[in-house]
Backbone as XML, in Angstrom:
<?xml version="1.0"?>
<chain id="A" units="angstrom">
  <residue number="1" name="UNK">
    <atom name="N" x="58.125" y="250.313" z="-35.113"/>
    <atom name="CA" x="59.352" y="249.590" z="-35.272"/>
    <atom name="C" x="59.715" y="248.975" z="-33.932"/>
  </residue>
  <residue number="2" name="UNK">
    <atom name="N" x="60.134" y="247.776" z="-33.918"/>
    <atom name="CA" x="60.458" y="247.089" z="-32.679"/>
    <atom name="C" x="61.960" y="247.098" z="-32.469"/>
  </residue>
  <residue number="3" name="UNK">
    <atom name="N" x="62.349" y="247.431" z="-31.269"/>
    <atom name="CA" x="63.763" y="247.409" z="-30.912"/>
    <atom name="C" x="64.161" y="246.021" z="-30.461"/>
  </residue>
  <residue number="4" name="UNK">
    <atom name="N" x="65.415" y="245.852" z="-30.148"/>
    <atom name="CA" x="65.917" y="244.568" z="-29.713"/>
    <atom name="C" x="65.268" y="244.077" z="-28.431"/>
  </residue>
  <residue number="5" name="UNK">
    <atom name="N" x="64.699" y="245.000" z="-27.637"/>
    <atom name="CA" x="64.081" y="244.601" z="-26.380"/>
    <atom name="C" x="62.615" y="244.225" z="-26.555"/>
  </residue>
  <residue number="6" name="UNK">
    <atom name="N" x="62.096" y="244.289" z="-27.794"/>
    <atom name="CA" x="60.720" y="243.902" z="-28.078"/>
    <atom name="C" x="59.700" y="244.991" z="-27.811"/>
  </residue>
  <residue number="7" name="UNK">
    <atom name="N" x="60.123" y="246.140" z="-27.357"/>
    <atom name="CA" x="59.192" y="247.236" z="-27.103"/>
    <atom name="C" x="58.961" y="248.040" z="-28.366"/>
  </residue>
  <residue number="8" name="UNK">
    <atom name="N" x="57.705" y="248.486" z="-28.543"/>
    <atom name="CA" x="57.401" y="249.328" z="-29.698"/>
    <atom name="C" x="57.956" y="250.719" z="-29.446"/>
  </residue>
  <residue number="9" name="UNK">
    <atom name="N" x="58.513" y="251.312" z="-30.461"/>
    <atom name="CA" x="58.970" y="252.704" z="-30.365"/>
    <atom name="C" x="58.687" y="253.378" z="-31.690"/>
  </residue>
  <residue number="10" name="UNK">
    <atom name="N" x="58.531" y="254.668" z="-31.657"/>
    <atom name="CA" x="58.212" y="255.378" z="-32.886"/>
    <atom name="C" x="59.430" y="255.448" z="-33.788"/>
  </residue>
  <residue number="11" name="UNK">
    <atom name="N" x="59.129" y="255.438" z="-35.084"/>
    <atom name="CA" x="60.202" y="255.562" z="-36.073"/>
    <atom name="C" x="60.562" y="257.018" z="-36.237"/>
  </residue>
  <residue number="12" name="UNK">
    <atom name="N" x="61.765" y="257.264" z="-36.675"/>
    <atom name="CA" x="62.240" y="258.628" z="-36.841"/>
    <atom name="C" x="62.052" y="259.133" z="-38.266"/>
  </residue>
  <residue number="13" name="UNK">
    <atom name="N" x="61.652" y="258.284" z="-39.200"/>
    <atom name="CA" x="61.553" y="258.661" z="-40.603"/>
    <atom name="C" x="60.418" y="259.627" z="-40.888"/>
  </residue>
  <residue number="14" name="UNK">
    <atom name="N" x="60.524" y="260.307" z="-42.027"/>
    <atom name="CA" x="59.480" y="261.243" z="-42.449"/>
    <atom name="C" x="58.192" y="260.472" z="-42.722"/>
  </residue>
  <residue number="15" name="UNK">
    <atom name="N" x="57.097" y="261.045" z="-42.317"/>
    <atom name="CA" x="55.796" y="260.438" z="-42.554"/>
    <atom name="C" x="55.419" y="259.361" z="-41.548"/>
  </residue>
  <residue number="16" name="UNK">
    <atom name="N" x="56.285" y="259.052" z="-40.611"/>
    <atom name="CA" x="55.985" y="258.065" z="-39.582"/>
    <atom name="C" x="55.118" y="258.712" z="-38.511"/>
  </residue>
  <residue number="17" name="UNK">
    <atom name="N" x="54.159" y="257.935" z="-37.978"/>
    <atom name="CA" x="53.310" y="258.510" z="-36.936"/>
    <atom name="C" x="54.092" y="258.742" z="-35.657"/>
  </residue>
  <residue number="18" name="UNK">
    <atom name="N" x="53.736" y="259.794" z="-34.951"/>
    <atom name="CA" x="54.369" y="260.083" z="-33.665"/>
    <atom name="C" x="53.841" y="259.134" z="-32.599"/>
  </residue>
  <residue number="19" name="UNK">
    <atom name="N" x="52.589" y="258.730" z="-32.768"/>
    <atom name="CA" x="51.986" y="257.778" z="-31.837"/>
    <atom name="C" x="51.716" y="256.504" z="-32.621"/>
  </residue>
  <residue number="20" name="UNK">
    <atom name="N" x="52.276" y="255.424" z="-32.168"/>
    <atom name="CA" x="52.143" y="254.136" z="-32.851"/>
    <atom name="C" x="50.706" y="253.633" z="-32.731"/>
  </residue>
  <residue number="21" name="UNK">
    <atom name="N" x="49.980" y="253.460" z="-33.859"/>
    <atom name="CA" x="48.599" y="252.971" z="-33.786"/>
    <atom name="C" x="48.528" y="251.507" z="-33.337"/>
  </residue>
  <residue number="22" name="UNK">
    <atom name="N" x="49.644" y="250.802" z="-33.396"/>
    <atom name="CA" x="49.688" y="249.418" z="-32.929"/>
    <atom name="C" x="50.190" y="249.408" z="-31.496"/>
  </residue>
  <residue number="23" name="UNK">
    <atom name="N" x="49.311" y="249.830" z="-30.596"/>
    <atom name="CA" x="49.653" y="249.808" z="-29.181"/>
    <atom name="C" x="50.092" y="248.405" z="-28.786"/>
  </residue>
  <residue number="24" name="UNK">
    <atom name="N" x="50.803" y="248.323" z="-27.721"/>
    <atom name="CA" x="51.300" y="247.040" z="-27.232"/>
    <atom name="C" x="50.162" y="246.044" z="-27.032"/>
  </residue>
  <residue number="25" name="UNK">
    <atom name="N" x="48.993" y="246.521" z="-26.591"/>
    <atom name="CA" x="47.868" y="245.624" z="-26.315"/>
    <atom name="C" x="46.878" y="245.530" z="-27.484"/>
  </residue>
  <residue number="26" name="UNK">
    <atom name="N" x="47.289" y="245.987" z="-28.676"/>
    <atom name="CA" x="46.392" y="245.956" z="-29.830"/>
    <atom name="C" x="45.938" y="244.532" z="-30.120"/>
  </residue>
  <residue number="27" name="UNK">
    <atom name="N" x="44.646" y="244.349" z="-30.268"/>
    <atom name="CA" x="44.042" y="243.041" z="-30.507"/>
    <atom name="C" x="43.737" y="242.883" z="-31.998"/>
  </residue>
  <residue number="28" name="UNK">
    <atom name="N" x="44.557" y="242.108" z="-32.694"/>
    <atom name="CA" x="44.372" y="241.908" z="-34.136"/>
    <atom name="C" x="43.051" y="241.217" z="-34.461"/>
  </residue>
  <residue number="29" name="UNK">
    <atom name="N" x="42.428" y="240.574" z="-33.490"/>
    <atom name="CA" x="41.136" y="239.929" z="-33.737"/>
    <atom name="C" x="40.073" y="240.956" z="-34.123"/>
  </residue>
  <residue number="30" name="UNK">
    <atom name="N" x="40.263" y="242.223" z="-33.731"/>
    <atom name="CA" x="39.315" y="243.276" z="-34.099"/>
    <atom name="C" x="39.235" y="243.465" z="-35.609"/>
  </residue>
  <residue number="31" name="UNK">
    <atom name="N" x="40.306" y="243.103" z="-36.302"/>
    <atom name="CA" x="40.361" y="243.291" z="-37.754"/>
    <atom name="C" x="39.754" y="242.118" z="-38.510"/>
  </residue>
  <residue number="32" name="UNK">
    <atom name="N" x="39.420" y="241.062" z="-37.795"/>
    <atom name="CA" x="38.858" y="239.884" z="-38.459"/>
    <atom name="C" x="37.440" y="240.129" z="-38.930"/>
  </residue>
  <residue number="33" name="UNK">
    <atom name="N" x="37.147" y="239.791" z="-40.185"/>
    <atom name="CA" x="35.793" y="239.998" z="-40.699"/>
    <atom name="C" x="34.818" y="238.953" z="-40.160"/>
  </residue>
  <residue number="34" name="UNK">
    <atom name="N" x="33.600" y="239.407" z="-39.910"/>
    <atom name="CA" x="32.527" y="238.541" z="-39.433"/>
    <atom name="C" x="31.300" y="238.817" z="-40.286"/>
  </residue>
  <residue number="35" name="UNK">
    <atom name="N" x="30.699" y="237.756" z="-40.799"/>
    <atom name="CA" x="29.455" y="237.895" z="-41.554"/>
    <atom name="C" x="28.286" y="237.631" z="-40.616"/>
  </residue>
  <residue number="36" name="UNK">
    <atom name="N" x="27.292" y="238.482" z="-40.691"/>
    <atom name="CA" x="26.073" y="238.313" z="-39.889"/>
    <atom name="C" x="24.861" y="238.465" z="-40.781"/>
  </residue>
  <residue number="37" name="UNK">
    <atom name="N" x="23.878" y="237.659" z="-40.496"/>
    <atom name="CA" x="22.595" y="237.805" z="-41.173"/>
    <atom name="C" x="21.830" y="238.913" z="-40.468"/>
  </residue>
  <residue number="38" name="UNK">
    <atom name="N" x="21.338" y="239.847" z="-41.241"/>
    <atom name="CA" x="20.563" y="240.955" z="-40.683"/>
    <atom name="C" x="19.330" y="241.176" z="-41.540"/>
  </residue>
  <residue number="39" name="UNK">
    <atom name="N" x="18.357" y="241.826" z="-40.947"/>
    <atom name="CA" x="17.154" y="242.220" z="-41.686"/>
    <atom name="C" x="17.210" y="243.719" z="-41.896"/>
  </residue>
  <residue number="40" name="UNK">
    <atom name="N" x="17.153" y="244.107" z="-43.150"/>
    <atom name="CA" x="17.125" y="245.532" z="-43.495"/>
    <atom name="C" x="15.752" y="245.842" z="-44.046"/>
  </residue>
  <residue number="41" name="UNK">
    <atom name="N" x="14.962" y="246.500" z="-43.238"/>
    <atom name="CA" x="13.605" y="246.870" z="-43.649"/>
    <atom name="C" x="12.824" y="245.671" z="-44.151"/>
  </residue>
  <residue number="42" name="UNK">
    <atom name="N" x="12.926" y="244.575" z="-43.421"/>
    <atom name="CA" x="12.153" y="243.371" z="-43.736"/>
    <atom name="C" x="12.829" y="242.386" z="-44.665"/>
  </residue>
  <residue number="43" name="UNK">
    <atom name="N" x="13.941" y="242.756" z="-45.274"/>
    <atom name="CA" x="14.639" y="241.870" z="-46.199"/>
    <atom name="C" x="15.873" y="241.273" z="-45.524"/>
  </residue>
  <residue number="44" name="UNK">
    <atom name="N" x="16.001" y="239.951" z="-45.596"/>
    <atom name="CA" x="17.158" y="239.279" z="-45.013"/>
    <atom name="C" x="18.352" y="239.437" z="-45.943"/>
  </residue>
  <residue number="45" name="UNK">
    <atom name="N" x="19.492" y="239.754" z="-45.356"/>
    <atom name="CA" x="20.726" y="239.883" z="-46.118"/>
    <atom name="C" x="21.894" y="239.532" z="-45.203"/>
  </residue>
  <residue number="46" name="UNK">
    <atom name="N" x="23.056" y="239.471" z="-45.775"/>
    <atom name="CA" x="24.257" y="239.172" z="-45.012"/>
    <atom name="C" x="25.189" y="240.379" z="-45.110"/>
  </residue>
  <residue number="47" name="UNK">
    <atom name="N" x="25.746" y="240.773" z="-44.002"/>
    <atom name="CA" x="26.656" y="241.914" z="-43.961"/>
    <atom name="C" x="27.964" y="241.454" z="-43.352"/>
  </residue>
  <residue number="48" name="UNK">
    <atom name="N" x="29.058" y="241.740" z="-44.026"/>
    <atom name="CA" x="30.390" y="241.333" z="-43.576"/>
    <atom name="C" x="31.176" y="242.569" z="-43.157"/>
  </residue>
  <residue number="49" name="UNK">
    <atom name="N" x="31.477" y="242.638" z="-41.860"/>
    <atom name="CA" x="32.230" y="243.749" z="-41.283"/>
    <atom name="C" x="33.263" y="243.201" z="-40.307"/>
  </residue>
  <residue number="50" name="UNK">
    <atom name="N" x="34.285" y="243.979" z="-40.065"/>
    <atom name="CA" x="35.273" y="243.612" z="-39.072"/>
    <atom name="C" x="34.647" y="243.703" z="-37.678"/>
  </residue>
  <residue number="51" name="UNK">
    <atom name="N" x="35.175" y="242.892" z="-36.770"/>
    <atom name="CA" x="34.647" y="242.812" z="-35.406"/>
    <atom name="C" x="34.516" y="244.190" z="-34.772"/>
  </residue>
  <residue number="52" name="UNK">
    <atom name="N" x="35.500" y="245.048" z="-34.948"/>
    <atom name="CA" x="35.476" y="246.365" z="-34.329"/>
    <atom name="C" x="34.246" y="247.167" z="-34.773"/>
  </residue>
  <residue number="53" name="UNK">
    <atom name="N" x="33.821" y="247.017" z="-36.015"/>
    <atom name="CA" x="32.642" y="247.756" z="-36.488"/>
    <atom name="C" x="31.361" y="247.187" z="-35.898"/>
  </residue>
  <residue number="54" name="UNK">
    <atom name="N" x="31.288" y="245.869" z="-35.724"/>
    <atom name="CA" x="30.114" y="245.286" z="-35.069"/>
    <atom name="C" x="30.010" y="245.814" z="-33.636"/>
  </residue>
  <residue number="55" name="UNK">
    <atom name="N" x="31.133" y="245.969" z="-32.976"/>
    <atom name="CA" x="31.133" y="246.501" z="-31.604"/>
    <atom name="C" x="30.645" y="247.951" z="-31.578"/>
  </residue>
  <residue number="56" name="UNK">
    <atom name="N" x="31.089" y="248.736" z="-32.543"/>
    <atom name="CA" x="30.630" y="250.131" z="-32.609"/>
    <atom name="C" x="29.139" y="250.177" z="-32.901"/>
  </residue>
  <residue number="57" name="UNK">
    <atom name="N" x="28.670" y="249.337" z="-33.817"/>
    <atom name="CA" x="27.230" y="249.291" z="-34.118"/>
    <atom name="C" x="26.422" y="248.919" z="-32.873"/>
  </residue>
  <residue number="58" name="UNK">
    <atom name="N" x="26.958" y="248.020" z="-32.063"/>
    <atom name="CA" x="26.270" y="247.659" z="-30.815"/>
    <atom name="C" x="26.181" y="248.866" z="-29.879"/>
  </residue>
  <residue number="59" name="UNK">
    <atom name="N" x="27.227" y="249.666" z="-29.842"/>
    <atom name="CA" x="27.214" y="250.881" z="-29.016"/>
    <atom name="C" x="26.210" y="251.896" z="-29.547"/>
  </residue>
  <residue number="60" name="UNK">
    <atom name="N" x="26.152" y="252.046" z="-30.875"/>
    <atom name="CA" x="25.177" y="252.961" z="-31.485"/>
    <atom name="C" x="23.763" y="252.493" z="-31.166"/>
  </residue>
  <residue number="61" name="UNK">
    <atom name="N" x="23.518" y="251.196" z="-31.302"/>
    <atom name="CA" x="22.190" y="250.639" z="-31.013"/>
    <atom name="C" x="21.820" y="250.856" z="-29.546"/>
  </residue>
  <residue number="62" name="UNK">
    <atom name="N" x="22.780" y="250.615" z="-28.660"/>
    <atom name="CA" x="22.536" y="250.800" z="-27.231"/>
    <atom name="C" x="22.210" y="252.267" z="-26.933"/>
  </residue>
  <residue number="63" name="UNK">
    <atom name="N" x="22.948" y="253.179" z="-27.537"/>
    <atom name="CA" x="22.705" y="254.607" z="-27.321"/>
    <atom name="C" x="21.320" y="255.022" z="-27.808"/>
  </residue>
  <residue number="64" name="UNK">
    <atom name="N" x="20.804" y="254.304" z="-28.812"/>
    <atom name="CA" x="19.491" y="254.614" z="-29.374"/>
    <atom name="C" x="18.388" y="253.702" z="-28.848"/>
  </residue>
  <residue number="65" name="UNK">
    <atom name="N" x="18.759" y="252.826" z="-27.916"/>
    <atom name="CA" x="17.803" y="251.888" z="-27.307"/>
    <atom name="C" x="17.055" y="251.076" z="-28.352"/>
  </residue>
  <residue number="66" name="UNK">
    <atom name="N" x="17.851" y="250.499" z="-29.260"/>
    <atom name="CA" x="17.269" y="249.658" z="-30.306"/>
    <atom name="C" x="18.261" y="248.552" z="-30.653"/>
  </residue>
  <residue number="67" name="UNK">
    <atom name="N" x="17.938" y="247.762" z="-31.651"/>
    <atom name="CA" x="18.819" y="246.672" z="-32.079"/>
    <atom name="C" x="19.773" y="247.151" z="-33.175"/>
  </residue>
  <residue number="68" name="UNK">
    <atom name="N" x="20.810" y="246.364" z="-33.385"/>
    <atom name="CA" x="21.738" y="246.657" z="-34.488"/>
    <atom name="C" x="20.978" y="246.615" z="-35.810"/>
  </residue>
  <residue number="69" name="UNK">
    <atom name="N" x="20.081" y="245.650" z="-35.968"/>
    <atom name="CA" x="19.289" y="245.576" z="-37.202"/>
    <atom name="C" x="18.461" y="246.835" z="-37.412"/>
  </residue>
  <residue number="70" name="UNK">
    <atom name="N" x="17.941" y="247.410" z="-36.336"/>
    <atom name="CA" x="17.172" y="248.657" z="-36.461"/>
    <atom name="C" x="18.066" y="249.799" z="-36.921"/>
  </residue>
  <residue number="71" name="UNK">
    <atom name="N" x="19.283" y="249.872" z="-36.394"/>
    <atom name="CA" x="20.234" y="250.909" z="-36.826"/>
    <atom name="C" x="20.542" y="250.732" z="-38.307"/>
  </residue>
  <residue number="72" name="UNK">
    <atom name="N" x="20.843" y="249.507" z="-38.704"/>
    <atom name="CA" x="21.184" y="249.242" z="-40.109"/>
    <atom name="C" x="19.998" y="249.490" z="-41.032"/>
  </residue>
  <residue number="73" name="UNK">
    <atom name="N" x="18.800" y="249.148" z="-40.585"/>
    <atom name="CA" x="17.600" y="249.419" z="-41.389"/>
    <atom name="C" x="17.411" y="250.915" z="-41.585"/>
  </residue>
  <residue number="74" name="UNK">
    <atom name="N" x="17.652" y="251.680" z="-40.528"/>
    <atom name="CA" x="17.553" y="253.135" z="-40.622"/>
    <atom name="C" x="18.551" y="253.666" z="-41.645"/>
  </residue>
  <residue number="75" name="UNK">
    <atom name="N" x="19.801" y="253.211" z="-41.560"/>
    <atom name="CA" x="20.842" y="253.657" z="-42.497"/>
    <atom name="C" x="20.438" y="253.295" z="-43.924"/>
  </residue>
  <residue number="76" name="UNK">
    <atom name="N" x="19.978" y="252.078" z="-44.120"/>
    <atom name="CA" x="19.566" y="251.613" z="-45.450"/>
    <atom name="C" x="18.421" y="252.466" z="-46.002"/>
  </residue>
  <residue number="77" name="UNK">
    <atom name="N" x="17.425" y="252.694" z="-45.169"/>
    <atom name="CA" x="16.264" y="253.491" z="-45.604"/>
    <atom name="C" x="16.676" y="254.923" z="-45.930"/>
  </residue>
  <residue number="78" name="UNK">
    <atom name="N" x="17.455" y="255.531" z="-45.051"/>
    <atom name="CA" x="17.843" y="256.926" z="-45.256"/>
    <atom name="C" x="18.749" y="257.117" z="-46.469"/>
  </residue>
  <residue number="79" name="UNK">
    <atom name="N" x="19.661" y="256.191" z="-46.708"/>
    <atom name="CA" x="20.547" y="256.337" z="-47.875"/>
    <atom name="C" x="19.737" y="256.201" z="-49.166"/>
  </residue>
  <residue number="80" name="UNK">
    <atom name="N" x="18.692" y="255.382" z="-49.142"/>
    <atom name="CA" x="17.832" y="255.279" z="-50.324"/>
    <atom name="C" x="16.990" y="256.540" z="-50.518"/>
  </residue>
  <residue number="81" name="UNK">
    <atom name="N" x="16.446" y="257.059" z="-49.413"/>
    <atom name="CA" x="15.618" y="258.263" z="-49.517"/>
    <atom name="C" x="16.428" y="259.499" z="-49.883"/>
  </residue>
  <residue number="82" name="UNK">
    <atom name="N" x="17.608" y="259.649" z="-49.278"/>
    <atom name="CA" x="18.402" y="260.866" z="-49.471"/>
    <atom name="C" x="19.301" y="260.829" z="-50.695"/>
  </residue>
  <residue number="83" name="UNK">
    <atom name="N" x="19.778" y="259.619" z="-51.055"/>
    <atom name="CA" x="20.781" y="259.536" z="-52.125"/>
    <atom name="C" x="20.471" y="258.483" z="-53.186"/>
  </residue>
  <residue number="84" name="UNK">
    <atom name="N" x="19.311" y="257.854" z="-53.113"/>
    <atom name="CA" x="18.945" y="256.852" z="-54.109"/>
    <atom name="C" x="19.690" y="255.534" z="-53.947"/>
  </residue>
  <residue number="85" name="UNK">
    <atom name="N" x="20.332" y="255.330" z="-52.815"/>
    <atom name="CA" x="21.058" y="254.081" z="-52.561"/>
    <atom name="C" x="22.555" y="254.302" z="-52.548"/>
  </residue>
  <residue number="86" name="UNK">
    <atom name="N" x="23.277" y="253.203" z="-52.367"/>
    <atom name="CA" x="24.727" y="253.244" z="-52.304"/>
    <atom name="C" x="25.253" y="251.923" z="-52.848"/>
  </residue>
  <residue number="87" name="UNK">
    <atom name="N" x="26.375" y="251.973" z="-53.540"/>
    <atom name="CA" x="26.962" y="250.750" z="-54.103"/>
    <atom name="C" x="27.618" y="249.881" z="-53.048"/>
  </residue>
  <residue number="88" name="UNK">
    <atom name="N" x="28.263" y="250.506" z="-52.083"/>
    <atom name="CA" x="29.024" y="249.766" z="-51.085"/>
    <atom name="C" x="28.435" y="250.025" z="-49.700"/>
  </residue>
  <residue number="89" name="UNK">
    <atom name="N" x="27.408" y="249.265" z="-49.337"/>
    <atom name="CA" x="26.726" y="249.466" z="-48.060"/>
    <atom name="C" x="27.672" y="249.195" z="-46.890"/>
  </residue>
  <residue number="90" name="UNK">
    <atom name="N" x="28.495" y="248.175" z="-46.983"/>
    <atom name="CA" x="29.450" y="247.873" z="-45.907"/>
    <atom name="C" x="30.401" y="249.044" z="-45.682"/>
  </residue>
  <residue number="91" name="UNK">
    <atom name="N" x="30.879" y="249.630" z="-46.762"/>
    <atom name="CA" x="31.763" y="250.790" z="-46.654"/>
    <atom name="C" x="31.057" y="251.963" z="-46.001"/>
  </residue>
  <residue number="92" name="UNK">
    <atom name="N" x="29.793" y="252.180" z="-46.368"/>
    <atom name="CA" x="29.010" y="253.250" z="-45.765"/>
    <atom name="C" x="28.871" y="253.026" z="-44.261"/>
  </residue>
  <residue number="93" name="UNK">
    <atom name="N" x="28.596" y="251.796" z="-43.874"/>
    <atom name="CA" x="28.450" y="251.483" z="-42.453"/>
    <atom name="C" x="29.751" y="251.757" z="-41.711"/>
  </residue>
  <residue number="94" name="UNK">
    <atom name="N" x="30.879" y="251.396" z="-42.305"/>
    <atom name="CA" x="32.176" y="251.664" z="-41.665"/>
    <atom name="C" x="32.382" y="253.168" z="-41.457"/>
  </residue>
  <residue number="95" name="UNK">
    <atom name="N" x="32.069" y="253.951" z="-42.472"/>
    <atom name="CA" x="32.228" y="255.411" z="-42.375"/>
    <atom name="C" x="31.282" y="255.980" z="-41.325"/>
  </residue>
  <residue number="96" name="UNK">
    <atom name="N" x="30.064" y="255.491" z="-41.268"/>
    <atom name="CA" x="29.103" y="255.951" z="-40.268"/>
    <atom name="C" x="29.615" y="255.641" z="-38.863"/>
  </residue>
  <residue number="97" name="UNK">
    <atom name="N" x="30.207" y="254.462" z="-38.680"/>
    <atom name="CA" x="30.766" y="254.091" z="-37.374"/>
    <atom name="C" x="31.875" y="255.053" z="-36.955"/>
  </residue>
  <residue number="98" name="UNK">
    <atom name="N" x="32.781" y="255.345" z="-37.871"/>
    <atom name="CA" x="33.887" y="256.262" z="-37.561"/>
    <atom name="C" x="33.344" y="257.667" z="-37.291"/>
  </residue>
  <residue number="99" name="UNK">
    <atom name="N" x="32.401" y="258.117" z="-38.099"/>
    <atom name="CA" x="31.816" y="259.451" z="-37.902"/>
    <atom name="C" x="31.099" y="259.530" z="-36.555"/>
  </residue>
  <residue number="100" name="UNK">
    <atom name="N" x="30.425" y="258.457" z="-36.162"/>
    <atom name="CA" x="29.740" y="258.435" z="-34.873"/>
    <atom name="C" x="30.747" y="258.561" z="-33.726"/>
  </residue>
  <residue number="101" name="UNK">
    <atom name="N" x="31.858" y="257.843" z="-33.835"/>
    <atom name="CA" x="32.908" y="257.940" z="-32.815"/>
    <atom name="C" x="33.497" y="259.353" z="-32.759"/>
  </residue>
  <residue number="102" name="UNK">
    <atom name="N" x="33.712" y="259.960" z="-33.921"/>
    <atom name="CA" x="34.246" y="261.324" z="-33.959"/>
    <atom name="C" x="33.274" y="262.301" z="-33.315"/>
  </residue>
  <residue number="103" name="UNK">
    <atom name="N" x="31.995" y="262.157" z="-33.628"/>
    <atom name="CA" x="30.982" y="263.037" z="-33.039"/>
    <atom name="C" x="30.920" y="262.856" z="-31.529"/>
  </residue>
  <residue number="104" name="UNK">
    <atom name="N" x="31.017" y="261.612" z="-31.061"/>
    <atom name="CA" x="30.975" y="261.340" z="-29.621"/>
    <atom name="C" x="32.180" y="261.967" z="-28.940"/>
  </residue>
  <residue number="105" name="UNK">
    <atom name="N" x="33.339" y="261.876" z="-29.577"/>
    <atom name="CA" x="34.573" y="262.466" z="-29.020"/>
    <atom name="C" x="34.461" y="263.986" z="-28.978"/>
  </residue>
  <residue number="106" name="UNK">
    <atom name="N" x="33.913" y="264.578" z="-30.029"/>
    <atom name="CA" x="33.789" y="266.034" z="-30.099"/>
    <atom name="C" x="32.817" y="266.583" z="-29.048"/>
  </residue>
  <residue number="107" name="UNK">
    <atom name="N" x="31.857" y="265.756" z="-28.628"/>
    <atom name="CA" x="30.868" y="266.201" z="-27.644"/>
    <atom name="C" x="31.447" y="266.211" z="-26.239"/>
  </residue>
  <residue number="108" name="UNK">
    <atom name="N" x="32.563" y="265.540" z="-26.029"/>
    <atom name="CA" x="33.158" y="265.457" z="-24.679"/>
    <atom name="C" x="34.291" y="266.406" z="-24.515"/>
  </residue>
</chain>
């Protein structure tokens, strides 16, 4: 909630977060979707994710010393081998990104 001075402050109502997820420097461009052509195990496809997820995928790829396409190919192959596939691959990628961040945080 914004006060008359333009500063963000937490709301007092029930269910309101104690820490405002919309920090003063929050960049809404991170939420913008971007479509990229990628190769998943040799097949060309298009994947549409928000900018923030592409950035996380780049970090995962860097940590594994490979390309983003290699990370996505691995995810695609493993989900088919372990679970017979997935209906919402983009959603799976988003969850994997968040889980990777949580695991990285837990290790520190």
